[in-house]
PDB file of C-alpha atoms in Angstrom:
ATOM      1  CA  MET A   1     185.718 153.865 147.312  1.00 95.00           C
ATOM      2  CA  ASN A   2     183.165 153.317 149.305  1.00 96.00           C
ATOM      3  CA  ILE A   3     180.181 151.117 149.365  1.00 97.00           C
ATOM      4  CA  THR A   4     176.483 151.040 151.551  1.00 97.00           C
ATOM      5  CA  ILE A   5     175.669 147.220 152.817  1.00 95.00           C
ATOM      6  CA  ASN A   6     172.960 147.371 155.273  1.00 88.00           C
ATOM      7  CA  LYS A   7     173.580 150.740 155.945  1.00 91.00           C
ATOM      8  CA  VAL A   8     176.358 150.740 156.656  1.00 96.00           C
ATOM      9  CA  ASN A   9     178.617 152.474 154.475  1.00 98.00           C
ATOM     10  CA  TYR A  10     182.571 150.128 154.049  1.00 98.00           C
ATOM     11  CA  TYR A  11     185.626 152.149 152.294  1.00 98.00           C
ATOM     12  CA  TYR A  12     187.844 149.290 150.364  1.00 98.00           C
ATOM     13  CA  GLU A  13     190.855 150.323 148.421  1.00 97.00           C
ATOM     14  CA  TRP A  14     192.296 147.642 145.453  1.00 96.00           C
ATOM     15  CA  LEU A  15     196.286 147.983 146.092  1.00 95.00           C
ATOM     16  CA  SER A  16     196.642 146.757 142.629  1.00 92.00           C
ATOM     17  CA  VAL A  17     195.127 147.171 139.649  1.00 89.00           C
ATOM     18  CA  TYR A  18     191.921 145.452 139.009  1.00 91.00           C
ATOM     19  CA  LYS A  19     191.656 143.211 136.372  1.00 92.00           C
ATOM     20  CA  PRO A  20     188.076 141.199 136.001  1.00 91.00           C
ATOM     21  CA  ASP A  21     189.740 137.637 134.687  1.00 92.00           C
ATOM     22  CA  ARG A  22     192.460 137.256 137.244  1.00 95.00           C
ATOM     23  CA  PRO A  23     191.843 135.910 141.036  1.00 96.00           C
ATOM     24  CA  THR A  24     191.651 138.261 144.015  1.00 97.00           C
ATOM     25  CA  LEU A  25     193.299 138.061 147.636  1.00 98.00           C
ATOM     26  CA  VAL A  26     190.894 140.109 150.065  1.00 98.00           C
ATOM     27  CA  CYS A  27     193.047 141.669 153.259  1.00 98.00           C
ATOM     28  CA  LEU A  28     191.602 142.599 156.706  1.00 98.00           C
ATOM     29  CA  HIS A  29     193.466 144.109 158.891  1.00 98.00           C
ATOM     30  CA  GLY A  30     193.811 143.896 162.868  1.00 98.00           C
ATOM     31  CA  PHE A  31     192.439 146.361 165.496  1.00 98.00           C
ATOM     32  CA  THR A  32     193.046 150.171 165.646  1.00 98.00           C
ATOM     33  CA  GLY A  33     194.248 149.100 161.769  1.00 98.00           C
ATOM     34  CA  THR A  34     193.334 150.002 158.440  1.00 98.00           C
ATOM     35  CA  SER A  35     193.322 148.898 154.697  1.00 97.00           C
ATOM     36  CA  GLN A  36     196.260 151.118 154.398  1.00 95.00           C
ATOM     37  CA  THR A  37     198.625 148.772 156.489  1.00 96.00           C
ATOM     38  CA  PHE A  38     199.227 146.365 153.740  1.00 96.00           C
ATOM     39  CA  ALA A  39     199.819 149.036 151.310  1.00 93.00           C
ATOM     40  CA  PRO A  40     203.892 148.934 152.253  1.00 91.00           C
ATOM     41  CA  VAL A  41     203.553 144.842 151.702  1.00 93.00           C
ATOM     42  CA  PHE A  42     202.112 144.000 147.933  1.00 89.00           C
ATOM     43  CA  HIS A  43     205.034 145.356 145.458  1.00 80.00           C
ATOM     44  CA  LYS A  44     206.270 142.329 143.494  1.00 76.00           C
ATOM     45  CA  LYS A  45     205.100 141.865 139.952  1.00 74.00           C
ATOM     46  CA  ASN A  46     201.758 139.025 140.364  1.00 78.00           C
ATOM     47  CA  GLU A  47     198.614 137.743 138.445  1.00 86.00           C
ATOM     48  CA  MET A  48     195.961 138.530 141.843  1.00 93.00           C
ATOM     49  CA  ASN A  49     193.904 141.524 142.620  1.00 96.00           C
ATOM     50  CA  ILE A  50     194.919 142.810 145.732  1.00 97.00           C
ATOM     51  CA  LEU A  51     191.488 144.496 147.922  1.00 97.00           C
ATOM     52  CA  ALA A  52     192.057 145.726 151.448  1.00 98.00           C
ATOM     53  CA  ILE A  53     188.919 146.871 153.141  1.00 98.00           C
ATOM     54  CA  ASP A  54     187.919 148.670 156.414  1.00 98.00           C
ATOM     55  CA  LEU A  55     186.444 146.786 158.909  1.00 98.00           C
ATOM     56  CA  ILE A  56     183.647 147.843 160.965  1.00 98.00           C
ATOM     57  CA  GLY A  57     184.278 150.881 163.357  1.00 98.00           C
ATOM     58  CA  HIS A  58     188.023 151.472 161.581  1.00 98.00           C
ATOM     59  CA  GLY A  59     189.437 153.540 159.124  1.00 98.00           C
ATOM     60  CA  ARG A  60     186.972 155.016 156.506  1.00 98.00           C
ATOM     61  CA  THR A  61     184.340 152.156 157.291  1.00 98.00           C
ATOM     62  CA  ASP A  62     181.262 154.015 159.490  1.00 98.00           C
ATOM     63  CA  CYS A  63     181.837 153.719 163.133  1.00 97.00           C
ATOM     64  CA  TYR A  64     178.446 155.183 164.501  1.00 97.00           C
ATOM     65  CA  VAL A  65     175.993 152.392 163.477  1.00 96.00           C
ATOM     66  CA  HIS A  66     174.130 150.098 165.534  1.00 94.00           C
ATOM     67  CA  PRO A  67     176.396 148.362 168.154  1.00 93.00           C
ATOM     68  CA  TYR A  68     174.744 144.953 167.482  1.00 93.00           C
ATOM     69  CA  ARG A  69     176.794 145.577 163.326  1.00 95.00           C
ATOM     70  CA  TYR A  70     179.605 144.623 164.784  1.00 97.00           C
ATOM     71  CA  GLN A  71     179.110 141.142 165.629  1.00 97.00           C
ATOM     72  CA  MET A  72     181.235 138.727 163.978  1.00 96.00           C
ATOM     73  CA  GLU A  73     178.571 137.417 162.012  1.00 96.00           C
ATOM     74  CA  CYS A  74     177.277 140.981 161.068  1.00 97.00           C
ATOM     75  CA  LEU A  75     180.409 141.509 159.562  1.00 98.00           C
ATOM     76  CA  CYS A  76     180.900 138.316 157.638  1.00 98.00           C
ATOM     77  CA  GLN A  77     177.815 138.980 156.109  1.00 97.00           C
ATOM     78  CA  ASP A  78     178.248 142.082 155.348  1.00 98.00           C
ATOM     79  CA  ILE A  79     182.091 140.869 154.162  1.00 98.00           C
ATOM     80  CA  ALA A  80     179.952 138.533 151.412  1.00 98.00           C
ATOM     81  CA  ILE A  81     177.516 141.378 150.052  1.00 98.00           C
ATOM     82  CA  VAL A  82     180.709 143.754 149.427  1.00 98.00           C
ATOM     83  CA  THR A  83     182.631 141.451 147.376  1.00 98.00           C
ATOM     84  CA  GLU A  84     179.355 139.949 145.604  1.00 97.00           C
ATOM     85  CA  ARG A  85     178.424 143.279 144.869  1.00 97.00           C
ATOM     86  CA  LEU A  86     181.995 143.486 143.334  1.00 96.00           C
ATOM     87  CA  GLY A  87     181.624 140.615 141.236  1.00 95.00           C
ATOM     88  CA  ILE A  88     183.541 138.421 143.218  1.00 96.00           C
ATOM     89  CA  ILE A  89     182.269 134.987 143.608  1.00 95.00           C
ATOM     90  CA  GLN A  90     184.824 132.897 145.477  1.00 97.00           C
ATOM     91  CA  PHE A  91     188.570 134.526 146.578  1.00 98.00           C
ATOM     92  CA  SER A  92     191.267 133.700 148.199  1.00 98.00           C
ATOM     93  CA  LEU A  93     191.030 135.307 152.014  1.00 98.00           C
ATOM     94  CA  LEU A  94     193.829 137.551 154.256  1.00 98.00           C
ATOM     95  CA  GLY A  95     193.214 138.369 158.122  1.00 98.00           C
ATOM     96  CA  TYR A  96     196.638 140.036 160.394  1.00 98.00           C
ATOM     97  CA  SER A  97     195.048 139.574 164.412  1.00 98.00           C
ATOM     98  CA  MET A  98     191.472 140.741 164.482  1.00 98.00           C
ATOM     99  CA  GLY A  99     191.419 140.818 160.826  1.00 98.00           C
ATOM    100  CA  ALA A 100     192.576 137.001 160.957  1.00 98.00           C
ATOM    101  CA  ARG A 101     189.704 135.827 163.042  1.00 98.00           C
ATOM    102  CA  VAL A 102     187.146 137.835 161.260  1.00 98.00           C
ATOM    103  CA  ALA A 103     188.753 135.411 157.940  1.00 98.00           C
ATOM    104  CA  LEU A 104     188.707 132.585 160.071  1.00 97.00           C
ATOM    105  CA  GLY A 105     184.795 133.112 161.154  1.00 97.00           C
ATOM    106  CA  PHE A 106     184.505 133.792 157.240  1.00 97.00           C
ATOM    107  CA  ALA A 107     185.825 130.741 156.054  1.00 97.00           C
ATOM    108  CA  CYS A 108     184.059 128.545 158.804  1.00 94.00           C
ATOM    109  CA  LEU A 109     180.303 130.048 157.379  1.00 95.00           C
ATOM    110  CA  PHE A 110     181.154 131.027 153.578  1.00 96.00           C
ATOM    111  CA  PRO A 111     183.799 128.314 153.001  1.00 95.00           C
ATOM    112  CA  GLN A 112     182.300 127.536 149.561  1.00 96.00           C
ATOM    113  CA  LYS A 113     183.794 131.411 149.063  1.00 97.00           C
ATOM    114  CA  VAL A 114     186.983 130.803 150.042  1.00 97.00           C
ATOM    115  CA  GLN A 115     189.877 128.890 147.743  1.00 97.00           C
ATOM    116  CA  GLN A 116     192.831 129.857 149.956  1.00 98.00           C
ATOM    117  CA  LEU A 117     192.860 131.196 153.721  1.00 98.00           C
ATOM    118  CA  ILE A 118     196.017 132.906 155.118  1.00 98.00           C
ATOM    119  CA  LEU A 119     196.439 133.648 159.284  1.00 98.00           C
ATOM    120  CA  GLU A 120     198.467 136.491 160.014  1.00 98.00           C
ATOM    121  CA  SER A 121     198.750 135.687 163.944  1.00 98.00           C
ATOM    122  CA  GLY A 122     195.137 134.384 164.275  1.00 97.00           C
ATOM    123  CA  SER A 123     193.026 132.394 166.951  1.00 97.00           C
ATOM    124  CA  PRO A 124     190.076 130.798 166.652  1.00 97.00           C
ATOM    125  CA  GLY A 125     189.078 132.204 169.922  1.00 95.00           C
ATOM    126  CA  LEU A 126     189.109 130.648 173.466  1.00 95.00           C
ATOM    127  CA  LYS A 127     188.108 127.640 174.422  1.00 89.00           C
ATOM    128  CA  SER A 128     186.641 127.153 177.905  1.00 92.00           C
ATOM    129  CA  GLU A 129     183.876 129.878 179.451  1.00 94.00           C
ATOM    130  CA  ASP A 130     186.307 130.874 182.108  1.00 96.00           C
ATOM    131  CA  GLU A 131     188.768 131.907 179.936  1.00 96.00           C
ATOM    132  CA  ARG A 132     186.280 134.001 177.733  1.00 96.00           C
ATOM    133  CA  MET A 133     184.925 135.550 180.883  1.00 97.00           C
ATOM    134  CA  ILE A 134     187.914 136.680 181.739  1.00 97.00           C
ATOM    135  CA  ARG A 135     189.185 138.004 178.640  1.00 97.00           C
ATOM    136  CA  LYS A 136     185.531 139.719 177.797  1.00 97.00           C
ATOM    137  CA  ARG A 137     186.056 141.463 181.253  1.00 98.00           C
ATOM    138  CA  SER A 138     189.759 142.886 180.004  1.00 97.00           C
ATOM    139  CA  ASP A 139     187.969 143.703 176.819  1.00 98.00           C
ATOM    140  CA  GLU A 140     185.206 145.405 178.411  1.00 98.00           C
ATOM    141  CA  HIS A 141     187.298 147.360 180.572  1.00 98.00           C
ATOM    142  CA  LEU A 142     190.076 148.767 177.801  1.00 98.00           C
ATOM    143  CA  ALA A 143     186.731 149.580 175.445  1.00 98.00           C
ATOM    144  CA  SER A 144     186.053 152.104 178.712  1.00 98.00           C
ATOM    145  CA  PHE A 145     189.121 152.729 178.844  1.00 98.00           C
ATOM    146  CA  ILE A 146     189.207 154.056 175.446  1.00 98.00           C
ATOM    147  CA  MET A 147     186.198 155.891 176.040  1.00 98.00           C
ATOM    148  CA  SER A 148     187.026 158.241 178.879  1.00 98.00           C
ATOM    149  CA  HIS A 149     190.452 158.871 177.704  1.00 98.00           C
ATOM    150  CA  SER A 150     191.780 160.796 174.362  1.00 98.00           C
ATOM    151  CA  ILE A 151     192.726 158.645 171.699  1.00 98.00           C
ATOM    152  CA  GLU A 152     196.289 159.857 171.593  1.00 98.00           C
ATOM    153  CA  THR A 153     196.565 158.573 175.593  1.00 98.00           C
ATOM    154  CA  PHE A 154     194.688 154.912 174.354  1.00 98.00           C
ATOM    155  CA  VAL A 155     197.707 155.033 171.324  1.00 98.00           C
ATOM    156  CA  GLU A 156     199.889 155.883 173.893  1.00 97.00           C
ATOM    157  CA  LYS A 157     199.276 152.349 176.059  1.00 97.00           C
ATOM    158  CA  TRP A 158     198.574 150.163 173.224  1.00 97.00           C
ATOM    159  CA  GLU A 159     202.096 150.539 171.786  1.00 96.00           C
ATOM    160  CA  ASN A 160     203.704 149.859 174.669  1.00 96.00           C
ATOM    161  CA  LEU A 161     202.061 146.645 174.931  1.00 96.00           C
ATOM    162  CA  ALA A 162     204.225 143.167 175.250  1.00 95.00           C
ATOM    163  CA  LEU A 163     202.953 142.004 172.065  1.00 95.00           C
ATOM    164  CA  PHE A 164     204.729 144.918 170.273  1.00 96.00           C
ATOM    165  CA  ALA A 165     207.598 144.771 171.683  1.00 96.00           C
ATOM    166  CA  SER A 166     209.399 144.228 168.462  1.00 97.00           C
ATOM    167  CA  GLN A 167     207.693 147.070 166.671  1.00 96.00           C
ATOM    168  CA  LYS A 168     210.337 149.609 168.485  1.00 95.00           C
ATOM    169  CA  ARG A 169     213.024 147.994 166.059  1.00 96.00           C
ATOM    170  CA  LEU A 170     210.925 149.815 162.884  1.00 96.00           C
ATOM    171  CA  SER A 171     212.650 152.538 161.219  1.00 95.00           C
ATOM    172  CA  SER A 172     211.359 156.070 162.589  1.00 96.00           C
ATOM    173  CA  LYS A 173     208.976 156.250 159.807  1.00 95.00           C
ATOM    174  CA  ILE A 174     207.129 153.119 159.390  1.00 95.00           C
ATOM    175  CA  GLN A 175     206.752 153.399 163.055  1.00 96.00           C
ATOM    176  CA  GLU A 176     205.090 157.128 163.022  1.00 97.00           C
ATOM    177  CA  THR A 177     203.278 155.363 159.915  1.00 96.00           C
ATOM    178  CA  LEU A 178     201.319 153.194 162.177  1.00 96.00           C
ATOM    179  CA  ARG A 179     200.440 155.720 165.025  1.00 97.00           C
ATOM    180  CA  LYS A 180     199.153 158.174 162.511  1.00 97.00           C
ATOM    181  CA  GLU A 181     196.983 155.161 161.571  1.00 98.00           C
ATOM    182  CA  ARG A 182     196.127 154.551 165.219  1.00 98.00           C
ATOM    183  CA  LEU A 183     195.411 157.764 166.340  1.00 98.00           C
ATOM    184  CA  SER A 184     192.692 158.538 162.922  1.00 97.00           C
ATOM    185  CA  GLN A 185     190.517 155.845 164.370  1.00 98.00           C
ATOM    186  CA  GLN A 186     186.533 156.778 166.515  1.00 98.00           C
ATOM    187  CA  ALA A 187     187.049 155.916 170.160  1.00 98.00           C
ATOM    188  CA  PHE A 188     183.284 154.769 169.760  1.00 98.00           C
ATOM    189  CA  GLY A 189     184.233 151.874 167.322  1.00 98.00           C
ATOM    190  CA  LEU A 190     187.579 151.065 168.708  1.00 98.00           C
ATOM    191  CA  ALA A 191     184.903 150.049 171.933  1.00 98.00           C
ATOM    192  CA  CYS A 192     181.890 148.768 170.271  1.00 98.00           C
ATOM    193  CA  SER A 193     184.953 146.137 167.968  1.00 98.00           C
ATOM    194  CA  LEU A 194     185.396 145.072 171.640  1.00 98.00           C
ATOM    195  CA  TRP A 195     182.399 145.060 173.377  1.00 97.00           C
ATOM    196  CA  PHE A 196     181.189 143.085 170.631  1.00 97.00           C
ATOM    197  CA  MET A 197     183.986 141.444 168.909  1.00 96.00           C
ATOM    198  CA  GLY A 198     186.277 140.884 171.117  1.00 97.00           C
ATOM    199  CA  THR A 199     187.883 137.593 171.536  1.00 96.00           C
ATOM    200  CA  GLY A 200     185.981 136.736 174.790  1.00 95.00           C
ATOM    201  CA  VAL A 201     182.069 137.444 172.883  1.00 96.00           C
ATOM    202  CA  GLN A 202     183.653 135.891 169.624  1.00 94.00           C
ATOM    203  CA  PRO A 203     182.172 132.387 168.553  1.00 92.00           C
ATOM    204  CA  ASP A 204     184.673 129.692 169.320  1.00 93.00           C
ATOM    205  CA  PHE A 205     186.019 128.395 165.784  1.00 95.00           C
ATOM    206  CA  TRP A 206     187.942 125.525 167.800  1.00 96.00           C
ATOM    207  CA  ASP A 207     185.699 122.791 166.498  1.00 93.00           C
ATOM    208  CA  GLU A 208     184.421 124.199 163.337  1.00 93.00           C
ATOM    209  CA  LEU A 209     188.256 123.642 161.972  1.00 94.00           C
ATOM    210  CA  TYR A 210     186.758 120.434 160.187  1.00 89.00           C
ATOM    211  CA  LYS A 211     184.468 122.923 158.286  1.00 86.00           C
ATOM    212  CA  ILE A 212     187.262 124.694 156.542  1.00 89.00           C
ATOM    213  CA  VAL A 213     188.034 123.324 153.245  1.00 89.00           C
ATOM    214  CA  ALA A 214     190.530 125.553 151.575  1.00 96.00           C
ATOM    215  CA  PRO A 215     194.068 125.351 151.471  1.00 97.00           C
ATOM    216  CA  THR A 216     195.198 127.539 154.807  1.00 98.00           C
ATOM    217  CA  LEU A 217     198.637 128.694 156.126  1.00 98.00           C
ATOM    218  CA  LEU A 218     198.818 130.082 159.275  1.00 98.00           C
ATOM    219  CA  ILE A 219     202.255 132.991 159.012  1.00 98.00           C
ATOM    220  CA  VAL A 220     203.733 133.378 163.414  1.00 98.00           C
ATOM    221  CA  GLY A 221     206.600 135.483 163.916  1.00 98.00           C
ATOM    222  CA  ASP A 222     209.029 133.537 166.457  1.00 97.00           C
ATOM    223  CA  LEU A 223     209.161 135.943 168.658  1.00 98.00           C
ATOM    224  CA  ASP A 224     205.715 135.765 169.128  1.00 98.00           C
ATOM    225  CA  VAL A 225     205.314 132.082 171.598  1.00 97.00           C
ATOM    226  CA  LYS A 226     201.830 132.511 172.609  1.00 96.00           C
ATOM    227  CA  PHE A 227     200.755 132.791 168.940  1.00 98.00           C
ATOM    228  CA  GLN A 228     202.945 129.755 168.066  1.00 98.00           C
ATOM    229  CA  ILE A 229     201.362 127.752 170.763  1.00 97.00           C
ATOM    230  CA  ILE A 230     197.758 128.584 169.252  1.00 98.00           C
ATOM    231  CA  ALA A 231     198.885 127.464 165.490  1.00 98.00           C
ATOM    232  CA  GLN A 232     200.145 124.136 166.678  1.00 97.00           C
ATOM    233  CA  ASN A 233     197.245 123.883 168.343  1.00 97.00           C
ATOM    234  CA  MET A 234     194.773 124.563 165.247  1.00 97.00           C
ATOM    235  CA  GLN A 235     197.133 121.892 163.533  1.00 96.00           C
ATOM    236  CA  GLU A 236     196.690 119.384 166.095  1.00 95.00           C
ATOM    237  CA  ARG A 237     192.694 120.076 165.419  1.00 93.00           C
ATOM    238  CA  GLN A 238     193.157 120.567 161.670  1.00 93.00           C
ATOM    239  CA  PRO A 239     196.066 118.657 159.907  1.00 91.00           C
ATOM    240  CA  LYS A 240     195.778 120.125 156.210  1.00 89.00           C
ATOM    241  CA  VAL A 241     196.731 123.442 157.917  1.00 96.00           C
ATOM    242  CA  SER A 242     200.100 124.620 157.580  1.00 97.00           C
ATOM    243  CA  ILE A 243     202.507 126.708 159.646  1.00 98.00           C
ATOM    244  CA  GLU A 244     204.919 128.783 158.725  1.00 98.00           C
ATOM    245  CA  ILE A 245     207.255 130.547 161.041  1.00 98.00           C
ATOM    246  CA  VAL A 246     209.108 134.108 159.874  1.00 98.00           C
ATOM    247  CA  GLU A 247     212.514 134.564 162.104  1.00 98.00           C
ATOM    248  CA  ASP A 248     213.016 137.440 163.783  1.00 97.00           C
ATOM    249  CA  ALA A 249     209.211 138.577 163.997  1.00 98.00           C
ATOM    250  CA  GLY A 250     207.036 139.885 165.850  1.00 98.00           C
ATOM    251  CA  HIS A 251     203.035 139.463 166.139  1.00 98.00           C
ATOM    252  CA  CYS A 252     203.110 141.808 163.236  1.00 98.00           C
ATOM    253  CA  ILE A 253     205.171 140.089 160.368  1.00 98.00           C
ATOM    254  CA  HIS A 254     203.557 141.725 157.676  1.00 98.00           C
ATOM    255  CA  LEU A 255     205.016 145.339 159.086  1.00 96.00           C
ATOM    256  CA  GLU A 256     208.108 143.798 160.239  1.00 97.00           C
ATOM    257  CA  LYS A 257     209.007 141.308 157.841  1.00 97.00           C
ATOM    258  CA  PRO A 258     207.334 142.723 154.545  1.00 96.00           C
ATOM    259  CA  GLU A 259     209.326 141.436 151.777  1.00 95.00           C
ATOM    260  CA  ILE A 260     210.039 137.774 153.161  1.00 97.00           C
ATOM    261  CA  PHE A 261     205.711 137.907 154.513  1.00 97.00           C
ATOM    262  CA  GLU A 262     204.954 138.763 150.575  1.00 96.00           C
ATOM    263  CA  GLU A 263     206.871 135.807 149.454  1.00 96.00           C
ATOM    264  CA  VAL A 264     205.348 133.572 151.829  1.00 97.00           C
ATOM    265  CA  VAL A 265     201.796 134.567 151.021  1.00 97.00           C
ATOM    266  CA  TYR A 266     202.682 134.431 146.884  1.00 95.00           C
ATOM    267  CA  THR A 267     204.057 131.158 147.354  1.00 96.00           C
ATOM    268  CA  PHE A 268     201.227 129.765 149.266  1.00 97.00           C
ATOM    269  CA  LEU A 269     198.636 131.437 146.923  1.00 95.00           C
ATOM    270  CA  SER A 270     200.529 129.908 143.961  1.00 92.00           C
ATOM    271  CA  SER A 271     201.173 126.571 145.322  1.00 87.00           C
ATOM    272  CA  ALA A 272     197.544 126.472 146.531  1.00 73.00           C
ATOM    273  CA  THR A 273     196.349 127.325 143.221  1.00 68.00           C
ATOM    274  CA  ASN A 274     198.413 125.110 141.550  1.00 62.00           C
ATOM    275  CA  GLN A 275     198.201 122.057 144.182  1.00 61.00           C
ATOM    276  CA  SER A 276     193.541 122.640 143.253  1.00 53.00           C
ATOM    277  CA  LEU A 277     194.570 122.759 139.460  1.00 45.00           C
ATOM    278  CA  GLY A 278     196.060 119.034 139.981  1.00 46.00           C
ATOM    279  CA  HIS A 279     193.118 117.843 141.485  1.00 42.00           C
ATOM    280  CA  ARG A 280     190.321 119.213 138.847  1.00 36.00           C
TER     281      ARG A 280
END
């Protein structure tokens, strides 16, 4: 389904039968992904609506819009309006990788809207100006590569990054589905996401973690050492944050260990909801 927000056409999909009297979990995918990345995950009977949104420049959401619309704050404002238009005032929020950065930014900008926050392989950004400059140049180089090569060439390069090495163990069917999802993207949309919403240019949310009042869970794979360290550093800044390390999983836990991921998510949401009710 589609909805137009500030002249940007967003695609969204309910991954469960929508019932207005139930709480909602909003899911945000990663770079080169779409809302469909979460489709194989949520199968168990539950009492939540599952809403997935194609982020700007990805999937069936517009990409050929003013590049400034890709900025983190603009995107978060659009998500706020999308959910409000759908009649969802408060909700739980789940983001993976790039989507986790967006989810964290949203929770900092709109803390009153987020009931529970789940970040899968997420980061608050880079702490130092030097780190941000190095990453900004790296993202700009990759964006230029995307714009000057075929999408097939880029996907070949992207899926062979060390970050995704553990995905080589996925079944050939899942790998092919993932590859088709990546190949379906538009070069302009991916490039703009890097230029205007990449880790090197996004706001630094490290000093904003205290603003997050919602129960927060960080999910990381035990093979993804870099993001384990980031999660531990986040917990040091915000002790209320909890961490779940999934064994034998890399960066994309929801594809590598979907059943465990689903159980972790539902257990956390149920626990967080019960704690909230207990404090009323």
